[in-house]
Amino acid sequence: MVDYELLKKIIEAPGVSGYEFLGVRDVVIEAFKPYVDEITVDKLGNVIAHKKGKGPKVMLAGHMDQIGLMVTHIEKNGFLRVAPVGGVDPRTLIAQRFKVWVGPNEFVYGVGGSVPPHIQKPEQRNKAPTWDEVFIDIGAESKEEAEEMGVKIGTVITWDGRLERLGKHRLVSIAHDDRIAVYILVEAARQLAETDADVYFVATVQEEVGLRGAKVSSFGIDPDYGFALDVTIAADVPGTPEHKQISQLGKGVAIKIMDRSVICHPTIVRWMEEIAKKHEIPYQWDILTGGGTDAGAIHLNKAGVPSGGISIPARYIHSNTEVVDERDVDAAVKLTVKVLEEIPELKL
């Protein structure tokens, strides 16, 4: 099962897109150190952990940024107006607790607010709130007090989310998207024993705002093969027909066939299926029509990179209550390790 304490460190460290240096980057560097030959940080902030080999050059990407908010205005009475960084639904802000990051690993608390339903107009009660109708309350009574607390225009904000166990096999937390994949990369680096592959484990930045970290890091690495590790939708909840669930918790790692950003190389897809069957790794398929991953940038690098995807089913993504299953995480680690062990023999 998962190393709970390591996962907790990775997930709970701050790192909104473009601001990964606020905490998560250092945690990831320390996590990789014992298991790779060298670690570099490129100009955009990607952490590149290199395990040297003489065979094909393989890049595995899991993004370490998370969605969040950015302060756009401080009201005279101290309330904060915000804009989304990444795909944030304003409905997920109401009545939630937040951390307002005034420095590296330094925050003040806030809560999400809007006009109380008791005094809303009838037409407002039947509509989702807009960005103009939500705000963050940090307890300040004036703009000056908010600024004294360290808040500025451009300050970033995350939900106050923690890693917790949910039932027997499930884990709930903020930022499983995509810190669970970063954890899997670290575990794969730890467990990888023998391979001739030249492996680059990359914790990318700014995936949530356009696959930007993967674009520059794949250009620098110039891999022969690329793999993106990311969550995929598990809509296995009441009211969703089975054919629309995408994936299901507890049914294994999801081998990506396609998403909005990439059509995975068919030979790689079937080869990964063969590996899963050979090593008795539970798996399912991932066809996601409403989202993308770092593979979308990697496979378009230079003259093209044959790419695949290793996906972790997750419920309620892009919220502070994302849920994954430890058994799927374990399966993803096993598949990642076996892919790296056997990729020198892959023939396209």
Short mmCIF file of C-alpha atoms in Angstrom, two decimals:
data_model
loop_
_atom_site.label_atom_id
_atom_site.label_comp_id
_atom_site.label_asym_id
_atom_site.label_seq_id
_atom_site.Cartn_x
_atom_site.Cartn_y
_atom_site.Cartn_z
CA MET A 1 0.00 0.00 0.00
CA VAL A 2 1.03 3.62 -0.28
CA ASP A 3 3.67 5.34 1.82
CA TYR A 4 1.13 7.56 3.56
CA GLU A 5 3.60 10.00 5.12
CA LEU A 6 5.44 10.62 1.84
CA LEU A 7 2.20 11.08 -0.06
CA LYS A 8 0.96 13.47 2.62
CA LYS A 9 4.08 15.64 2.25
CA ILE A 10 3.76 15.77 -1.52
CA ILE A 11 0.02 16.47 -1.57
CA GLU A 12 -0.17 19.07 1.18
CA ALA A 13 2.77 21.20 -0.02
CA PRO A 14 1.60 24.35 -1.84
CA GLY A 15 2.15 24.75 -5.57
CA VAL A 16 -0.46 26.55 -7.66
CA SER A 17 0.49 26.67 -11.35
CA GLY A 18 3.49 28.95 -11.78
CA TYR A 19 4.11 29.03 -8.02
CA GLU A 20 5.40 25.50 -7.45
CA PHE A 21 8.42 27.03 -5.70
CA LEU A 22 6.20 27.93 -2.73
CA GLY A 23 6.63 24.43 -1.30
CA VAL A 24 6.02 21.37 -3.46
CA ARG A 25 9.16 21.68 -5.58
CA ASP A 26 11.52 21.25 -2.62
CA VAL A 27 9.48 18.32 -1.29
CA VAL A 28 9.70 16.56 -4.65
CA ILE A 29 13.45 17.14 -4.97
CA GLU A 30 14.06 15.61 -1.54
CA ALA A 31 11.80 12.66 -2.33
CA PHE A 32 13.67 11.78 -5.54
CA LYS A 33 17.23 12.28 -4.22
CA PRO A 34 17.96 8.76 -2.91
CA TYR A 35 16.82 7.02 -6.09
CA VAL A 36 18.31 8.88 -9.08
CA ASP A 37 21.73 9.90 -10.36
CA GLU A 38 21.09 13.61 -10.75
CA ILE A 39 18.35 16.20 -10.32
CA THR A 40 18.05 19.45 -12.21
CA VAL A 41 15.50 22.26 -12.22
CA ASP A 42 15.01 23.94 -15.58
CA LYS A 43 14.26 27.60 -16.22
CA LEU A 44 10.50 27.13 -15.95
CA GLY A 45 10.78 25.16 -12.70
CA ASN A 46 10.34 21.54 -13.82
CA VAL A 47 12.10 19.02 -11.56
CA ILE A 48 13.99 16.55 -13.77
CA ALA A 49 15.22 13.44 -11.93
CA HIS A 50 17.55 11.42 -14.15
CA LYS A 51 18.33 7.73 -13.72
CA LYS A 52 21.07 7.13 -16.24
CA GLY A 53 21.13 4.29 -18.74
CA LYS A 54 22.51 3.46 -22.17
CA GLY A 55 19.24 2.44 -23.80
CA PRO A 56 16.31 4.45 -25.16
CA LYS A 57 15.61 7.80 -23.56
CA VAL A 58 12.28 7.65 -21.70
CA MET A 59 10.46 10.64 -20.20
CA LEU A 60 7.76 10.14 -17.59
CA ALA A 61 5.82 13.25 -16.60
CA GLY A 62 3.52 13.90 -13.65
CA HIS A 63 2.59 17.50 -12.97
CA MET A 64 3.23 18.95 -9.53
CA ASP A 65 1.13 22.10 -9.97
CA GLN A 66 -2.39 22.34 -8.62
CA ILE A 67 -5.39 24.47 -9.49
CA GLY A 68 -6.08 27.43 -7.24
CA LEU A 69 -6.93 31.09 -7.07
CA MET A 70 -5.10 34.40 -7.49
CA VAL A 71 -5.92 37.67 -5.75
CA THR A 72 -6.97 40.28 -8.30
CA HIS A 73 -8.28 43.00 -5.98
CA ILE A 74 -8.42 43.84 -2.27
CA GLU A 75 -11.65 45.54 -1.22
CA LYS A 76 -11.59 48.54 1.11
CA ASN A 77 -13.14 46.36 3.83
CA GLY A 78 -10.47 43.63 3.43
CA PHE A 79 -12.27 41.04 1.31
CA LEU A 80 -10.30 39.46 -1.53
CA ARG A 81 -11.52 39.24 -5.10
CA VAL A 82 -10.02 36.32 -6.99
CA ALA A 83 -9.58 34.73 -10.41
CA PRO A 84 -9.12 31.03 -11.18
CA VAL A 85 -5.71 29.52 -11.92
CA GLY A 86 -6.62 26.44 -13.92
CA GLY A 87 -10.04 24.82 -14.11
CA VAL A 88 -11.77 26.03 -10.94
CA ASP A 89 -15.57 25.93 -10.68
CA PRO A 90 -16.77 28.89 -8.57
CA ARG A 91 -19.38 26.61 -6.97
CA THR A 92 -16.53 24.82 -5.18
CA LEU A 93 -15.54 28.01 -3.31
CA ILE A 94 -18.64 28.59 -1.24
CA ALA A 95 -18.37 27.77 2.48
CA GLN A 96 -14.86 26.33 2.07
CA ARG A 97 -11.64 26.99 4.01
CA PHE A 98 -8.58 28.28 2.15
CA LYS A 99 -4.89 28.94 2.61
CA VAL A 100 -3.68 32.28 1.29
CA TRP A 101 0.04 31.86 0.55
CA VAL A 102 1.86 35.00 1.63
CA GLY A 103 5.29 33.34 1.28
CA PRO A 104 7.02 29.98 0.85
CA ASN A 105 5.25 27.59 3.24
CA GLU A 106 3.64 30.62 4.93
CA PHE A 107 -0.08 31.28 4.79
CA VAL A 108 -3.05 32.97 6.41
CA TYR A 109 -6.46 31.31 6.56
CA GLY A 110 -9.46 32.40 4.56
CA VAL A 111 -13.01 31.26 3.87
CA GLY A 112 -15.02 31.40 0.67
CA GLY A 113 -18.05 33.67 0.81
CA SER A 114 -20.95 34.99 -1.24
CA VAL A 115 -24.27 36.72 -0.67
CA PRO A 116 -26.26 34.60 1.87
CA PRO A 117 -29.21 32.72 0.32
CA HIS A 118 -31.59 34.38 2.79
CA ILE A 119 -31.24 37.73 1.03
CA GLN A 120 -30.67 36.55 -2.53
CA LYS A 121 -33.17 37.37 -5.21
CA PRO A 122 -35.26 34.37 -6.35
CA GLU A 123 -33.44 34.20 -9.69
CA GLN A 124 -30.05 34.10 -7.89
CA ARG A 125 -31.00 31.07 -5.82
CA ASN A 126 -31.46 28.92 -8.91
CA LYS A 127 -28.11 29.84 -10.51
CA ALA A 128 -24.52 28.89 -9.79
CA PRO A 129 -22.48 31.81 -8.45
CA THR A 130 -20.28 33.73 -10.89
CA TRP A 131 -16.74 34.91 -10.23
CA ASP A 132 -18.13 38.40 -9.61
CA GLU A 133 -20.25 37.02 -6.76
CA VAL A 134 -17.62 35.13 -4.76
CA PHE A 135 -14.80 36.39 -2.55
CA ILE A 136 -12.35 35.25 0.13
CA ASP A 137 -12.70 36.48 3.71
CA ILE A 138 -9.39 36.45 5.64
CA GLY A 139 -10.72 38.25 8.70
CA ALA A 140 -9.23 41.60 7.74
CA GLU A 141 -11.28 44.71 8.40
CA SER A 142 -9.56 46.89 5.83
CA LYS A 143 -7.35 46.79 2.76
CA GLU A 144 -4.46 48.00 4.88
CA GLU A 145 -4.92 45.18 7.38
CA ALA A 146 -5.03 42.60 4.57
CA GLU A 147 -1.78 44.01 3.20
CA GLU A 148 -0.21 43.93 6.66
CA MET A 149 -1.07 40.21 6.75
CA GLY A 150 1.08 39.81 3.63
CA VAL A 151 -1.61 39.69 0.94
CA LYS A 152 -0.85 41.39 -2.37
CA ILE A 153 -2.29 41.49 -5.84
CA GLY A 154 -1.08 38.21 -7.38
CA THR A 155 -1.03 36.26 -4.11
CA VAL A 156 -2.12 32.67 -4.75
CA ILE A 157 -4.63 30.62 -2.78
CA THR A 158 -5.36 26.92 -2.32
CA TRP A 159 -8.10 25.04 -0.53
CA ASP A 160 -7.26 24.00 3.02
CA GLY A 161 -7.22 20.33 2.11
CA ARG A 162 -5.55 17.42 3.91
CA LEU A 163 -4.86 13.81 3.06
CA GLU A 164 -7.20 11.49 4.94
CA ARG A 165 -8.21 7.85 4.74
CA LEU A 166 -11.73 7.16 3.49
CA GLY A 167 -12.97 3.68 4.24
CA LYS A 168 -10.72 0.66 3.79
CA HIS A 169 -8.92 1.42 0.52
CA ARG A 170 -9.67 5.03 -0.39
CA LEU A 171 -7.76 8.27 0.12
CA VAL A 172 -9.35 11.72 -0.02
CA SER A 173 -7.43 14.94 -0.47
CA ILE A 174 -6.88 18.17 -2.25
CA ALA A 175 -4.54 17.86 -5.28
CA HIS A 176 -4.54 14.14 -5.99
CA ASP A 177 -4.57 15.79 -9.41
CA ASP A 178 -1.73 15.34 -9.95
CA ARG A 179 0.38 14.82 -6.83
CA ILE A 180 -0.67 11.17 -6.72
CA ALA A 181 1.19 10.73 -10.04
CA VAL A 182 4.26 12.52 -8.69
CA TYR A 183 4.20 10.08 -5.77
CA ILE A 184 3.97 7.17 -8.25
CA LEU A 185 7.03 8.48 -10.10
CA VAL A 186 9.02 8.61 -6.86
CA GLU A 187 7.91 5.07 -5.95
CA ALA A 188 8.78 3.83 -9.42
CA ALA A 189 12.25 5.37 -9.12
CA ARG A 190 12.66 3.63 -5.77
CA GLN A 191 11.51 0.23 -7.00
CA LEU A 192 13.21 0.27 -10.39
CA ALA A 193 16.09 -2.21 -10.18
CA GLU A 194 17.44 -3.18 -13.59
CA THR A 195 16.82 -1.43 -16.88
CA ASP A 196 18.93 -0.30 -19.81
CA ALA A 197 16.60 2.64 -20.38
CA ASP A 198 17.82 6.19 -19.83
CA VAL A 199 15.00 7.40 -17.58
CA TYR A 200 13.88 10.95 -16.87
CA PHE A 201 11.26 11.32 -14.12
CA VAL A 202 9.81 14.82 -14.55
CA ALA A 203 7.60 16.66 -12.07
CA THR A 204 6.23 19.27 -14.43
CA VAL A 205 4.92 22.77 -13.80
CA GLN A 206 1.93 24.64 -15.20
CA GLU A 207 0.08 21.63 -16.61
CA GLU A 208 -3.25 22.98 -15.39
CA VAL A 209 -2.88 26.11 -17.50
CA GLY A 210 -1.77 24.51 -20.77
CA LEU A 211 0.82 21.70 -20.48
CA ARG A 212 3.55 24.35 -20.41
CA GLY A 213 6.12 22.56 -18.25
CA ALA A 214 5.89 19.38 -20.31
CA LYS A 215 6.42 21.35 -23.50
CA VAL A 216 9.73 22.88 -22.44
CA SER A 217 11.05 19.86 -20.53
CA SER A 218 10.39 17.46 -23.42
CA PHE A 219 12.22 19.86 -25.74
CA GLY A 220 15.22 19.81 -23.41
CA ILE A 221 15.21 16.04 -22.86
CA ASP A 222 14.24 15.08 -26.43
CA PRO A 223 12.98 11.60 -25.42
CA ASP A 224 12.56 8.53 -27.59
CA TYR A 225 9.38 7.63 -25.69
CA GLY A 226 7.06 9.65 -23.48
CA PHE A 227 4.52 8.74 -20.81
CA ALA A 228 2.18 11.02 -18.90
CA LEU A 229 0.96 9.95 -15.47
CA ASP A 230 -2.19 11.73 -14.40
CA VAL A 231 -5.59 11.18 -12.87
CA THR A 232 -8.58 10.37 -15.00
CA ILE A 233 -12.25 10.79 -14.23
CA ALA A 234 -13.96 8.11 -12.16
CA ALA A 235 -17.62 8.99 -12.53
CA ASP A 236 -18.69 5.70 -10.91
CA VAL A 237 -21.26 7.46 -8.77
CA PRO A 238 -25.07 7.36 -8.51
CA GLY A 239 -26.78 8.78 -11.56
CA THR A 240 -23.99 8.12 -14.07
CA PRO A 241 -24.63 5.37 -16.65
CA GLU A 242 -21.85 2.78 -16.80
CA HIS A 243 -20.86 3.75 -20.33
CA LYS A 244 -20.17 7.32 -19.17
CA GLN A 245 -18.18 6.54 -16.05
CA ILE A 246 -14.78 6.66 -17.84
CA SER A 247 -13.17 4.57 -15.08
CA GLN A 248 -14.02 2.96 -11.74
CA LEU A 249 -12.23 3.07 -8.41
CA GLY A 250 -10.61 -0.18 -7.32
CA LYS A 251 -10.59 -1.75 -10.79
CA GLY A 252 -6.92 -1.07 -11.47
CA VAL A 253 -4.66 1.36 -13.29
CA ALA A 254 -6.18 2.92 -16.41
CA ILE A 255 -4.21 2.58 -19.65
CA LYS A 256 -4.88 5.67 -21.71
CA ILE A 257 -6.06 5.27 -25.29
CA MET A 258 -7.06 8.86 -25.97
CA ASP A 259 -7.87 12.17 -24.41
CA ARG A 260 -8.51 15.63 -25.81
CA SER A 261 -4.77 16.35 -26.11
CA VAL A 262 -3.36 13.07 -27.43
CA ILE A 263 -4.13 9.84 -29.23
CA CYS A 264 -1.65 7.45 -27.67
CA HIS A 265 0.51 5.39 -29.99
CA PRO A 266 -1.53 2.23 -30.67
CA THR A 267 1.50 -0.06 -30.49
CA ILE A 268 2.42 1.35 -27.08
CA VAL A 269 -1.17 0.98 -25.87
CA ARG A 270 -1.34 -2.73 -26.79
CA TRP A 271 2.20 -3.34 -25.49
CA MET A 272 1.20 -1.86 -22.11
CA GLU A 273 -1.85 -4.13 -22.09
CA GLU A 274 0.39 -7.14 -22.70
CA ILE A 275 2.66 -6.09 -19.82
CA ALA A 276 -0.31 -5.72 -17.48
CA LYS A 277 -1.62 -9.17 -18.42
CA LYS A 278 1.80 -10.82 -18.15
CA HIS A 279 2.44 -9.44 -14.65
CA GLU A 280 -1.17 -9.79 -13.47
CA ILE A 281 -1.60 -6.07 -12.95
CA PRO A 282 -5.29 -5.08 -12.80
CA TYR A 283 -6.09 -2.54 -15.50
CA GLN A 284 -8.91 -0.75 -17.26
CA TRP A 285 -9.11 1.63 -20.22
CA ASP A 286 -9.03 5.41 -20.27
CA ILE A 287 -10.77 7.31 -23.07
CA LEU A 288 -11.29 10.86 -21.86
CA THR A 289 -12.98 13.32 -24.21
CA GLY A 290 -13.04 16.30 -21.85
CA GLY A 291 -9.49 16.80 -20.64
CA GLY A 292 -5.81 16.42 -21.47
CA THR A 293 -2.46 15.45 -19.96
CA ASP A 294 1.22 16.23 -20.38
CA ALA A 295 1.34 13.61 -23.14
CA GLY A 296 -0.38 16.20 -25.29
CA ALA A 297 2.79 18.29 -25.24
CA ILE A 298 5.32 15.47 -25.16
CA HIS A 299 4.10 13.64 -28.27
CA LEU A 300 4.36 16.82 -30.35
CA ASN A 301 7.98 17.53 -29.38
CA LYS A 302 10.26 18.23 -32.35
CA ALA A 303 9.66 15.48 -34.94
CA GLY A 304 7.26 13.60 -32.65
CA VAL A 305 7.52 11.25 -29.67
CA PRO A 306 5.63 7.93 -29.44
CA SER A 307 3.69 8.35 -26.21
CA GLY A 308 1.42 6.56 -23.78
CA GLY A 309 -0.50 7.36 -20.64
CA ILE A 310 -0.79 5.77 -17.21
CA SER A 311 -3.91 7.05 -15.46
CA ILE A 312 -5.19 6.87 -11.89
CA PRO A 313 -8.99 6.86 -11.50
CA ALA A 314 -10.15 9.72 -9.27
CA ARG A 315 -13.56 10.95 -8.15
CA TYR A 316 -14.47 14.62 -7.73
CA ILE A 317 -11.38 16.01 -9.46
CA HIS A 318 -10.71 19.76 -9.34
CA SER A 319 -12.11 20.02 -5.84
CA ASN A 320 -10.71 19.72 -2.32
CA THR A 321 -12.18 16.23 -1.92
CA GLU A 322 -10.58 14.20 -4.69
CA VAL A 323 -10.78 10.46 -3.99
CA VAL A 324 -8.46 7.69 -5.24
CA ASP A 325 -8.08 4.00 -4.37
CA GLU A 326 -4.79 2.68 -2.96
CA ARG A 327 -5.12 -0.51 -5.01
CA ASP A 328 -5.21 1.52 -8.24
CA VAL A 329 -2.17 3.48 -7.06
CA ASP A 330 -0.26 0.26 -6.38
CA ALA A 331 -1.21 -1.06 -9.81
CA ALA A 332 0.01 2.17 -11.42
CA VAL A 333 3.37 1.87 -9.66
CA LYS A 334 3.77 -1.75 -10.80
CA LEU A 335 2.87 -0.94 -14.40
CA THR A 336 5.23 2.04 -14.47
CA VAL A 337 8.13 -0.06 -13.19
CA LYS A 338 7.47 -2.89 -15.67
CA VAL A 339 7.18 -0.44 -18.57
CA LEU A 340 10.61 0.95 -17.72
CA GLU A 341 12.13 -2.50 -17.27
CA GLU A 342 10.86 -3.79 -20.59
CA ILE A 343 10.87 -0.74 -22.85
CA PRO A 344 14.36 -1.44 -24.28
CA GLU A 345 12.73 -4.40 -26.07
CA LEU A 346 9.84 -2.36 -27.52
CA LYS A 347 9.73 -2.30 -31.32
CA LEU A 348 7.43 0.17 -33.03
#
